[in-house]
Short mmCIF file of N, CA and C in Angstrom, two decimals:
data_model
loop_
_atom_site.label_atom_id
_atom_site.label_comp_id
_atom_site.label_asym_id
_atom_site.label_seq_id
_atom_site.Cartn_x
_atom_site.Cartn_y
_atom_site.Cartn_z
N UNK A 136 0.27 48.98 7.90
CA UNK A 136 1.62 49.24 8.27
C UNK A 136 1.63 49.79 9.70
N UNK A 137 2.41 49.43 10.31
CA UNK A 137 2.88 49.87 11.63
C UNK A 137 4.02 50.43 11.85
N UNK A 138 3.78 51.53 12.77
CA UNK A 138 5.61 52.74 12.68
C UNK A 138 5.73 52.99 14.24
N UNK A 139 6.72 52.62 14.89
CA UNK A 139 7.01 53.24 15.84
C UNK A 139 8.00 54.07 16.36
N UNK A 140 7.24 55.37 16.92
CA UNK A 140 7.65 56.66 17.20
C UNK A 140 8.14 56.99 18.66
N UNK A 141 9.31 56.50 18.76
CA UNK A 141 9.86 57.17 20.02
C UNK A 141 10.24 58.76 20.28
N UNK A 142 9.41 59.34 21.19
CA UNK A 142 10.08 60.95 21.27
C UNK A 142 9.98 61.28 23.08
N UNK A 143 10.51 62.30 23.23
CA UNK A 143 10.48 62.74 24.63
C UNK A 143 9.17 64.02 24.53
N UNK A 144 8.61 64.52 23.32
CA UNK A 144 8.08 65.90 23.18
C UNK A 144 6.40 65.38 23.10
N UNK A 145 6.23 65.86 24.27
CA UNK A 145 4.39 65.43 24.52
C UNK A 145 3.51 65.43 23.66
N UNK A 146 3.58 67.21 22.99
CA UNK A 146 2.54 67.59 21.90
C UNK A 146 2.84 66.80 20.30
N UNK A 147 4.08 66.33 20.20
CA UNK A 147 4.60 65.30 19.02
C UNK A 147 4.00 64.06 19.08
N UNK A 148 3.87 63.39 20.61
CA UNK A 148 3.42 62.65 20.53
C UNK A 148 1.44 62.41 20.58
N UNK A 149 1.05 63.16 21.11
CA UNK A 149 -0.42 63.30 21.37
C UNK A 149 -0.72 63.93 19.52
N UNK A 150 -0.04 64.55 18.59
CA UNK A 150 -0.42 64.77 17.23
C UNK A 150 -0.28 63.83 16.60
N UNK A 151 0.75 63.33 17.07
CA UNK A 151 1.14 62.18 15.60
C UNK A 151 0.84 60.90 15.82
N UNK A 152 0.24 60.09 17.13
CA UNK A 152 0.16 59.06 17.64
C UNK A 152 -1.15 58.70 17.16
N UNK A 153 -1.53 57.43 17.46
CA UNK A 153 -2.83 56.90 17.36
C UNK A 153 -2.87 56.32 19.31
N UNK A 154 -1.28 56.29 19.59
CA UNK A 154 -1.44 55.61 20.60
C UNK A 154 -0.10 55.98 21.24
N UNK A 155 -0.46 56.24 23.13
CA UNK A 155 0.89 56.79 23.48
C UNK A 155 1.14 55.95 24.32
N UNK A 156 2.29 55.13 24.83
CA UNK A 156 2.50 54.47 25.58
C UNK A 156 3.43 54.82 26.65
N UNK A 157 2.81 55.09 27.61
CA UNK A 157 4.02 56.06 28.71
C UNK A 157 4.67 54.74 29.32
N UNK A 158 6.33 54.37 29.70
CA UNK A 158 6.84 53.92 30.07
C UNK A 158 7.25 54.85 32.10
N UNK A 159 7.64 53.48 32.57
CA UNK A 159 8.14 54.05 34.17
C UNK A 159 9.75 54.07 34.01
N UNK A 160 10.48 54.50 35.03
CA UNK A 160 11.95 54.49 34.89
C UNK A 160 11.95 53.08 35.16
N UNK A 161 13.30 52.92 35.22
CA UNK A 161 13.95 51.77 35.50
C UNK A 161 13.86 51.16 36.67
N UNK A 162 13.44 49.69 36.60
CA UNK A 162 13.06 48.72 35.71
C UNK A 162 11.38 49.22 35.06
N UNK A 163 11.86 49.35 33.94
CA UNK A 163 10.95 50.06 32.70
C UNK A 163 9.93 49.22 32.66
N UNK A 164 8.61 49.44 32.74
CA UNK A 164 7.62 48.56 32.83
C UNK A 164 6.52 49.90 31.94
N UNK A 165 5.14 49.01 31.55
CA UNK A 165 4.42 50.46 30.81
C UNK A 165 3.26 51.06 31.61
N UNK A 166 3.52 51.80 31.74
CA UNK A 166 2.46 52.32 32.82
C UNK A 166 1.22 53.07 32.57
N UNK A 167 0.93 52.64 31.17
CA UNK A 167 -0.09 53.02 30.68
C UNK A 167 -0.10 53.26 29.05
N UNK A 168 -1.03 52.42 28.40
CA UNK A 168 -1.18 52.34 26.65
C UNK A 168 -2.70 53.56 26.74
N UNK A 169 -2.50 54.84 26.35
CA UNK A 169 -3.64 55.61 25.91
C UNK A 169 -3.90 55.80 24.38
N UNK A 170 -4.95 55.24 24.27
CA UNK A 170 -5.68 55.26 22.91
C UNK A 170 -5.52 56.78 22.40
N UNK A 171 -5.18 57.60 21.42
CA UNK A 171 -5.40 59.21 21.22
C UNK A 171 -7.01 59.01 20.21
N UNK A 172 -7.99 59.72 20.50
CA UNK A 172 -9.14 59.50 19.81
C UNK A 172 -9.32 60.76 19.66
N UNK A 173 -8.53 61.42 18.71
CA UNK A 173 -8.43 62.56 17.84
C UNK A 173 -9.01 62.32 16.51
N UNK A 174 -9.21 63.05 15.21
CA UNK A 174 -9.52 62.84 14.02
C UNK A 174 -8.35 62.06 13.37
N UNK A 175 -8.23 61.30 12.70
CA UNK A 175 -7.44 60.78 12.09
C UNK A 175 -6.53 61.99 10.75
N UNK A 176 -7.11 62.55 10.24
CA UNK A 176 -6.80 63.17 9.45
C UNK A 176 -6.48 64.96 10.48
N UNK A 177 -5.33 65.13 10.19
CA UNK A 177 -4.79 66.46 11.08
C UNK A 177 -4.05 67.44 10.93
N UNK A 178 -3.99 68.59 11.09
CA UNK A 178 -3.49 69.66 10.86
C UNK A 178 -3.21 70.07 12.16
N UNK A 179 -1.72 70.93 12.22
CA UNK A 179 -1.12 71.18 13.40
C UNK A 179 -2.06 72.75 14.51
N UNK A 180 -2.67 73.49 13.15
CA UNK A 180 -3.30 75.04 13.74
C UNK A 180 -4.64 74.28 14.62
N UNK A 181 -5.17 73.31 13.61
CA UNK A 181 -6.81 72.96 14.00
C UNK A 181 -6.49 72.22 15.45
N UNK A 182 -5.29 70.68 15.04
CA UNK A 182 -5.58 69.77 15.94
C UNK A 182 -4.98 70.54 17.43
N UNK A 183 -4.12 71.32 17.70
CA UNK A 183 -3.60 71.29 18.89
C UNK A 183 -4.59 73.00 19.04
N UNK A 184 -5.53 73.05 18.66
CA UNK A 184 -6.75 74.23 19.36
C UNK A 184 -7.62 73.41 19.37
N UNK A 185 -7.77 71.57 19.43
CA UNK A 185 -8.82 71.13 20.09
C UNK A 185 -9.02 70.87 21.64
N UNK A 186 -9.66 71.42 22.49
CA UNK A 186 -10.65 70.96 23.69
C UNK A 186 -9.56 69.23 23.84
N UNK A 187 -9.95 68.43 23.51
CA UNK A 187 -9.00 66.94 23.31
C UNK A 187 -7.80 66.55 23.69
N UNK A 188 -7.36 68.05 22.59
CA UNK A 188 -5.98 67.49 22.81
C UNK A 188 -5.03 68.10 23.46
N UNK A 189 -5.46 69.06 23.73
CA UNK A 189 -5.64 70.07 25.67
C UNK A 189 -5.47 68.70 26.63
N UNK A 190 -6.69 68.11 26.89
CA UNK A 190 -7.00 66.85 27.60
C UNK A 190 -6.19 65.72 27.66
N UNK A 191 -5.85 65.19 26.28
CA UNK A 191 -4.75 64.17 26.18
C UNK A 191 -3.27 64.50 26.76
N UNK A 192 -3.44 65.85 25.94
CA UNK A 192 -1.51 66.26 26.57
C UNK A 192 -1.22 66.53 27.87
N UNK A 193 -2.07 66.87 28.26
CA UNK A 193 -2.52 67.22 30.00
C UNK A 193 -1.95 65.98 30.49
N UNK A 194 -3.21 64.78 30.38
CA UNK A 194 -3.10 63.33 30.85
C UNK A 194 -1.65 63.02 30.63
N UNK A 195 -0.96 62.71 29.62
CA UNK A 195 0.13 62.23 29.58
C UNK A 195 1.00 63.19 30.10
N UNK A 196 1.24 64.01 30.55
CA UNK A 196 1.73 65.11 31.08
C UNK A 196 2.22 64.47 32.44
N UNK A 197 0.82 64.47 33.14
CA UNK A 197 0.38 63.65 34.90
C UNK A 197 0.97 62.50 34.85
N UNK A 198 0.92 61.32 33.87
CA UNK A 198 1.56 60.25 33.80
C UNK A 198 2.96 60.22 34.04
N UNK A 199 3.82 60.90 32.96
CA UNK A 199 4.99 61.08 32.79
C UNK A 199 5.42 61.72 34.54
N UNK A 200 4.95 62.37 34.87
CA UNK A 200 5.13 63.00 36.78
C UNK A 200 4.81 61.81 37.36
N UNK A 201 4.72 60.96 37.37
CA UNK A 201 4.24 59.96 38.43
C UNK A 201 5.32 58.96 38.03
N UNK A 202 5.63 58.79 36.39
CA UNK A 202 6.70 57.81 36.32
C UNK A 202 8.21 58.21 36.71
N UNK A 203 8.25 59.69 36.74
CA UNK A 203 9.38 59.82 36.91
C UNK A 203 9.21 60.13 38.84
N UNK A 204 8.24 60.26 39.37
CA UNK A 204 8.01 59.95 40.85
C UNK A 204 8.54 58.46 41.49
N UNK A 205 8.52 57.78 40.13
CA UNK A 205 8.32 56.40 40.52
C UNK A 205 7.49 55.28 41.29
N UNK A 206 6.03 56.11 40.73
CA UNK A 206 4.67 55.57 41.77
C UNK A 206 4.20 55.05 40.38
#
């Protein structure tokens, strides 16, 4: 099964994703598909005090600043 999760909230998406796809403004193009290579199985105390996902939310963080830079 496949579900897709649109949100604006970083740490929602870096927990609950397998995969985040940052979009650019308009004309909306994707400016990047990041794999999340977290544990599959997750808890909110454990997963967001991993080293990882520090790293991931960070990254998409920088992304999201550059799309809304429009670079």
């Amino acid at each position: 099964m496949t579900a897709l999760f649109v949100t604006h909230d970083l740490d929602e998406a870096v927990y609950l994703g397998q995969r985040v796809i940052v979009l650019s403004s308009s004309p909306t193009v994707i400016l990047e598909d990041l794999k999340v290579d977290l544990p599959p199985e997750r808890d909110q105390p454990t997963t967001r005090s991993l080293p990882r996902f520090g790293e991931l939310r960070g990254h998409v963080y920088r992304q999201l600043q550059r799309a809304g830079d429009g670079r």
